[in-house]
Amino acid sequence: MMTQYQTITAADTVLRDGTIKLHGPEGFEGMRRAGRLAAEILDALAPMVKPGVTTGEIDDVVRQMTLDGRAVPATLGYRGFAHSCCTSINHVICHGIPGDKVLKDGDIINIDVTPLLDGWHGDSSRMFLVGDVALKARRLIDVTYECLMIGIEQAKPGRRLGDIGAAIQKHAEASRYGVVREFCGHGLGRLFHDAPEVIHAGRPGTGPELKPGMFFTIEPMINLGKAGVKMLEDGWTAVSRDRSLSAQFEHSIGITEDGCEIFTTSPKGLHKPPY
């Protein structure tokens, strides 16, 4: 089936219709602002993430910073989700729900934020170390960040989405880690989740062609053990089936004429721990 692309202007009504949206300069400018706010929020959390802090307290800070930035948290009320970020600890792969959970020495946590600013979504997540973290967890986090950046290196006009997934899979499996397939990156912009789906495994040369103006996330989820996923009864929280540690990093990017632009780069250079 032929991939459908749709050129978007500032005046267009944007619907999730299966087409891959191609954006112009106004879209890039909007995503830069939203992405920077997402990165600034994650930067501000770095000194806060320590033993004794609850995930609910983190959520409160994310919500207030988002509102202070003249934005709203895109997750708040999304399909019934009642929080401003996702907090995924240890064997939680993604979509962990903030609450009374207290961070302990040795934990690792992914915090995922998406401010909606002036109609544009800035979606990003990072891993944080809580206190003294074991070497195996640190190594998993390092490789997961490397997977993200290796995937981004493939994001150029003329390449295909399968090139991104194949590069990530090769790097992760070289360390005998499992690559989660059930959750993936996604198109975004004026919609939170849109086409295309960005699978973090695959074959080179397959999938839709990358074209200037495409916006999407790359967000590999890498398990220390096998790739299997289990959903908890809350309907949101995904955990590793073998309860092995899991890590994730996420950037929002836009394809340019000669490569890609990362919208969610840390202004303070806090790309990966230790911060």
Tab-separated table of C-alpha atoms in Angstrom:
chain	number	residue	atom	x	y	z
A	1	MET	CA	0.000	0.000	0.000
A	2	MET	CA	1.334	3.431	-0.950
A	3	THR	CA	2.169	5.760	1.916
A	4	GLN	CA	0.046	8.927	1.916
A	5	TYR	CA	1.651	12.278	2.749
A	6	GLN	CA	-0.159	15.548	3.438
A	7	THR	CA	1.384	19.032	3.346
A	8	ILE	CA	0.181	21.095	6.310
A	9	THR	CA	-0.055	24.883	6.554
A	10	ALA	CA	-0.814	26.984	9.605
A	11	ALA	CA	-4.436	27.448	8.516
A	12	ASP	CA	-5.225	23.746	8.051
A	13	THR	CA	-7.431	21.727	10.353
A	14	VAL	CA	-5.351	18.698	11.314
A	15	LEU	CA	-7.041	15.329	11.738
A	16	ARG	CA	-5.660	11.900	12.455
A	17	ASP	CA	-6.471	10.377	9.091
A	18	GLY	CA	-3.549	8.009	8.521
A	19	THR	CA	-1.571	10.438	6.394
A	20	ILE	CA	1.972	11.479	7.255
A	21	LYS	CA	1.958	15.247	7.726
A	22	LEU	CA	4.633	17.443	6.122
A	23	HIS	CA	5.112	20.777	7.914
A	24	GLY	CA	6.579	24.089	6.889
A	25	PRO	CA	8.554	26.792	8.723
A	26	GLU	CA	5.678	27.698	11.061
A	27	GLY	CA	5.513	24.100	12.224
A	28	PHE	CA	9.239	23.957	12.903
A	29	GLU	CA	9.046	27.172	14.916
A	30	GLY	CA	6.099	25.892	16.949
A	31	MET	CA	7.843	22.605	17.677
A	32	ARG	CA	11.032	24.384	18.721
A	33	ARG	CA	9.123	26.314	21.380
A	34	ALA	CA	7.179	23.305	22.652
A	35	GLY	CA	10.229	21.068	22.574
A	36	ARG	CA	12.350	23.546	24.459
A	37	LEU	CA	9.741	23.785	27.215
A	38	ALA	CA	9.684	19.983	27.522
A	39	ALA	CA	13.477	19.935	27.802
A	40	GLU	CA	13.505	22.752	30.359
A	41	ILE	CA	11.029	20.841	32.529
A	42	LEU	CA	13.180	17.703	32.448
A	43	ASP	CA	16.280	19.791	33.206
A	44	ALA	CA	14.570	21.254	36.289
A	45	LEU	CA	13.721	17.782	37.606
A	46	ALA	CA	17.345	16.612	37.724
A	47	PRO	CA	18.144	17.921	41.249
A	48	MET	CA	14.729	16.841	42.530
A	49	VAL	CA	14.949	13.146	41.673
A	50	LYS	CA	16.418	11.580	44.813
A	51	PRO	CA	15.482	9.062	47.517
A	52	GLY	CA	12.387	10.018	49.507
A	53	VAL	CA	10.646	11.987	46.744
A	54	THR	CA	7.290	10.662	45.552
A	55	THR	CA	6.260	10.383	41.922
A	56	GLY	CA	3.246	12.518	42.805
A	57	GLU	CA	5.552	15.345	43.868
A	58	ILE	CA	7.341	15.072	40.536
A	59	ASP	CA	3.991	15.246	38.761
A	60	ASP	CA	3.064	18.400	40.697
A	61	VAL	CA	6.274	20.123	39.581
A	62	VAL	CA	5.755	19.084	35.961
A	63	ARG	CA	2.203	20.415	35.985
A	64	GLN	CA	3.163	23.748	37.541
A	65	MET	CA	6.143	24.288	35.242
A	66	THR	CA	3.990	23.478	32.222
A	67	LEU	CA	1.344	25.989	33.276
A	68	ASP	CA	4.006	28.577	34.113
A	69	GLY	CA	5.303	28.104	30.577
A	70	ARG	CA	1.860	29.084	29.181
A	71	ALA	CA	1.204	25.510	28.136
A	72	VAL	CA	-0.963	22.621	29.310
A	73	PRO	CA	0.125	19.021	29.984
A	74	ALA	CA	-1.086	16.989	27.009
A	75	THR	CA	-1.412	13.843	29.141
A	76	LEU	CA	-3.760	15.478	31.662
A	77	GLY	CA	-7.169	14.045	30.784
A	78	TYR	CA	-5.849	12.163	27.740
A	79	ARG	CA	-8.051	9.076	27.418
A	80	GLY	CA	-8.798	9.343	31.117
A	81	PHE	CA	-5.174	9.707	32.276
A	82	ALA	CA	-5.287	12.001	35.306
A	83	HIS	CA	-1.680	13.205	35.546
A	84	SER	CA	0.757	15.618	33.921
A	85	CYS	CA	3.580	13.165	33.222
A	86	CYS	CA	4.428	9.463	33.253
A	87	THR	CA	6.834	8.089	35.867
A	88	SER	CA	8.170	4.615	35.058
A	89	ILE	CA	10.368	3.013	37.717
A	90	ASN	CA	12.736	0.035	37.350
A	91	HIS	CA	10.842	-2.737	35.501
A	92	VAL	CA	8.075	-0.381	34.340
A	93	ILE	CA	8.570	0.098	30.615
A	94	CYS	CA	6.297	3.078	30.072
A	95	HIS	CA	3.149	4.949	31.177
A	96	GLY	CA	3.792	4.587	34.896
A	97	ILE	CA	1.199	6.531	36.901
A	98	PRO	CA	2.392	9.167	39.404
A	99	GLY	CA	1.154	8.819	42.973
A	100	ASP	CA	2.362	7.942	46.467
A	101	LYS	CA	5.260	5.772	45.280
A	102	VAL	CA	8.454	6.849	47.079
A	103	LEU	CA	11.741	6.737	45.180
A	104	LYS	CA	14.357	4.520	46.818
A	105	ASP	CA	18.139	4.462	46.655
A	106	GLY	CA	19.160	2.434	43.604
A	107	ASP	CA	15.987	3.032	41.573
A	108	ILE	CA	16.006	4.164	37.971
A	109	ILE	CA	13.084	6.183	36.635
A	110	ASN	CA	11.916	7.452	33.266
A	111	ILE	CA	9.980	10.721	33.316
A	112	ASP	CA	7.949	11.502	30.190
A	113	VAL	CA	6.506	14.998	29.630
A	114	THR	CA	4.470	16.549	26.821
A	115	PRO	CA	3.607	20.236	27.114
A	116	LEU	CA	1.066	21.491	24.585
A	117	LEU	CA	2.181	25.028	23.751
A	118	ASP	CA	0.314	27.225	21.263
A	119	GLY	CA	-1.115	24.135	19.601
A	120	TRP	CA	2.170	22.178	19.308
A	121	HIS	CA	3.263	19.122	21.304
A	122	GLY	CA	6.776	18.877	22.756
A	123	ASP	CA	7.207	15.203	23.719
A	124	SER	CA	10.349	13.993	25.502
A	125	SER	CA	11.525	11.609	28.214
A	126	ARG	CA	14.748	10.898	30.057
A	127	MET	CA	16.109	8.411	32.549
A	128	PHE	CA	17.119	9.549	36.035
A	129	LEU	CA	19.278	7.766	38.620
A	130	VAL	CA	18.068	7.692	42.218
A	131	GLY	CA	21.013	7.633	44.616
A	132	ASP	CA	23.590	4.866	44.197
A	133	VAL	CA	22.539	2.840	41.141
A	134	ALA	CA	23.991	-0.558	40.214
A	135	LEU	CA	26.430	-0.804	37.324
A	136	LYS	CA	24.116	-3.065	35.288
A	137	ALA	CA	21.392	-0.419	35.434
A	138	ARG	CA	23.799	2.340	34.461
A	139	ARG	CA	24.983	0.271	31.515
A	140	LEU	CA	21.396	-0.328	30.374
A	141	ILE	CA	20.723	3.413	30.510
A	142	ASP	CA	23.890	4.226	28.556
A	143	VAL	CA	23.036	1.740	25.797
A	144	THR	CA	19.441	2.965	25.610
A	145	TYR	CA	20.613	6.539	25.120
A	146	GLU	CA	23.039	5.321	22.466
A	147	CYS	CA	20.105	3.562	20.761
A	148	LEU	CA	18.178	6.832	20.662
A	149	MET	CA	21.044	8.764	19.098
A	150	ILE	CA	21.917	5.971	16.646
A	151	GLY	CA	18.288	5.982	15.528
A	152	ILE	CA	18.357	9.756	15.115
A	153	GLU	CA	21.476	9.449	12.945
A	154	GLN	CA	19.349	7.494	10.454
A	155	ALA	CA	16.673	10.220	10.311
A	156	LYS	CA	17.501	11.861	6.970
A	157	PRO	CA	15.567	12.530	3.769
A	158	GLY	CA	15.512	9.498	1.517
A	159	ARG	CA	16.017	7.020	4.344
A	160	ARG	CA	13.145	4.852	5.553
A	161	LEU	CA	11.617	4.279	8.960
A	162	GLY	CA	12.922	0.724	8.924
A	163	ASP	CA	16.474	2.097	8.849
A	164	ILE	CA	15.845	3.753	12.233
A	165	GLY	CA	14.416	0.606	13.819
A	166	ALA	CA	17.093	-1.665	12.373
A	167	ALA	CA	19.922	0.510	13.723
A	168	ILE	CA	18.374	0.606	17.187
A	169	GLN	CA	17.711	-3.133	17.250
A	170	LYS	CA	21.233	-3.996	16.138
A	171	HIS	CA	22.834	-1.861	18.832
A	172	ALA	CA	20.590	-3.064	21.654
A	173	GLU	CA	20.816	-6.742	20.777
A	174	ALA	CA	24.618	-6.514	20.571
A	175	SER	CA	24.415	-6.080	24.366
A	176	ARG	CA	21.840	-8.912	24.566
A	177	TYR	CA	19.073	-6.548	25.594
A	178	GLY	CA	15.449	-6.915	24.551
A	179	VAL	CA	13.833	-4.309	22.276
A	180	VAL	CA	10.179	-3.620	23.087
A	181	ARG	CA	7.912	-3.772	20.030
A	182	GLU	CA	4.487	-3.234	21.599
A	183	PHE	CA	5.109	0.508	22.058
A	184	CYS	CA	6.674	2.801	19.501
A	185	GLY	CA	7.466	6.339	18.476
A	186	HIS	CA	4.828	8.332	16.640
A	187	GLY	CA	4.103	11.292	14.466
A	188	LEU	CA	3.230	14.465	16.332
A	189	GLY	CA	2.869	18.190	15.933
A	190	ARG	CA	-0.562	19.710	16.326
A	191	LEU	CA	-1.734	16.180	17.182
A	192	PHE	CA	-0.317	14.289	20.170
A	193	HIS	CA	-0.191	10.932	18.378
A	194	ASP	CA	-0.297	10.681	14.599
A	195	ALA	CA	1.154	8.726	11.687
A	196	PRO	CA	3.712	7.300	11.264
A	197	GLU	CA	4.406	4.647	13.864
A	198	VAL	CA	8.133	4.427	14.571
A	199	ILE	CA	8.973	0.843	15.516
A	200	HIS	CA	12.340	0.457	17.256
A	201	ALA	CA	13.206	-2.766	15.433
A	202	GLY	CA	12.998	-3.781	11.806
A	203	ARG	CA	14.735	-4.252	8.486
A	204	PRO	CA	16.729	-1.597	6.636
A	205	GLY	CA	15.093	-0.157	3.558
A	206	THR	CA	11.538	-0.852	4.687
A	207	GLY	CA	8.697	1.404	5.754
A	208	PRO	CA	7.700	4.920	4.680
A	209	GLU	CA	10.308	7.171	3.128
A	210	LEU	CA	11.498	10.049	5.293
A	211	LYS	CA	10.716	13.449	3.761
A	212	PRO	CA	11.439	17.031	4.851
A	213	GLY	CA	8.701	18.344	7.118
A	214	MET	CA	7.934	15.053	8.866
A	215	PHE	CA	7.703	15.314	12.668
A	216	PHE	CA	7.900	12.252	14.906
A	217	THR	CA	9.332	10.870	18.120
A	218	ILE	CA	12.031	8.262	18.516
A	219	GLU	CA	11.742	6.659	21.953
A	220	PRO	CA	13.363	3.221	22.249
A	221	MET	CA	12.315	1.082	25.213
A	222	ILE	CA	15.072	-1.401	26.037
A	223	ASN	CA	14.827	-4.229	28.583
A	224	LEU	CA	17.762	-5.686	30.461
A	225	GLY	CA	16.199	-9.119	29.893
A	226	LYS	CA	13.743	-10.315	27.272
A	227	ALA	CA	11.514	-8.003	25.244
A	228	GLY	CA	8.192	-9.332	26.583
A	229	VAL	CA	5.608	-6.868	27.924
A	230	LYS	CA	2.787	-7.251	30.447
A	231	MET	CA	0.010	-4.723	31.022
A	232	LEU	CA	-1.153	-4.080	34.571
A	233	GLU	CA	-4.803	-3.920	35.565
A	234	ASP	CA	-4.830	-0.102	35.617
A	235	GLY	CA	-4.818	-0.225	31.822
A	236	TRP	CA	-1.823	2.101	31.507
A	237	THR	CA	1.256	0.670	33.187
A	238	ALA	CA	3.407	-1.589	30.986
A	239	VAL	CA	6.065	-3.717	32.692
A	240	SER	CA	8.690	-6.179	31.494
A	241	ARG	CA	7.203	-9.651	31.596
A	242	ASP	CA	10.328	-11.106	33.223
A	243	ARG	CA	10.513	-8.116	35.637
A	244	SER	CA	13.909	-7.100	34.294
A	245	LEU	CA	14.914	-3.437	34.370
A	246	SER	CA	13.762	-1.265	31.485
A	247	ALA	CA	15.011	2.088	30.196
A	248	GLN	CA	13.790	4.652	27.670
A	249	PHE	CA	14.825	7.976	26.171
A	250	GLU	CA	12.712	10.082	23.815
A	251	HIS	CA	13.264	13.023	21.511
A	252	SER	CA	10.877	14.810	19.168
A	253	ILE	CA	12.497	15.517	15.795
A	254	GLY	CA	11.733	17.083	12.440
A	255	ILE	CA	13.175	15.951	9.112
A	256	THR	CA	15.015	18.801	7.350
A	257	GLU	CA	16.400	19.103	3.808
A	258	ASP	CA	19.710	17.541	4.811
A	259	GLY	CA	19.107	15.668	8.080
A	260	CYS	CA	16.944	16.269	11.118
A	261	GLU	CA	16.415	18.791	13.897
A	262	ILE	CA	16.025	17.653	17.503
A	263	PHE	CA	13.359	19.832	19.094
A	264	THR	CA	13.842	18.568	22.664
A	265	THR	CA	17.580	19.008	23.225
A	266	SER	CA	18.474	19.903	26.826
A	267	PRO	CA	19.367	23.616	27.143
A	268	LYS	CA	21.650	22.710	30.072
A	269	GLY	CA	23.331	19.778	28.370
A	270	LEU	CA	21.632	17.259	30.676
A	271	HIS	CA	21.061	14.698	27.958
A	272	LYS	CA	21.649	11.568	30.025
A	273	PRO	CA	22.644	10.756	33.614
A	274	PRO	CA	24.612	11.314	35.720
A	275	TYR	CA	23.343	14.898	35.755
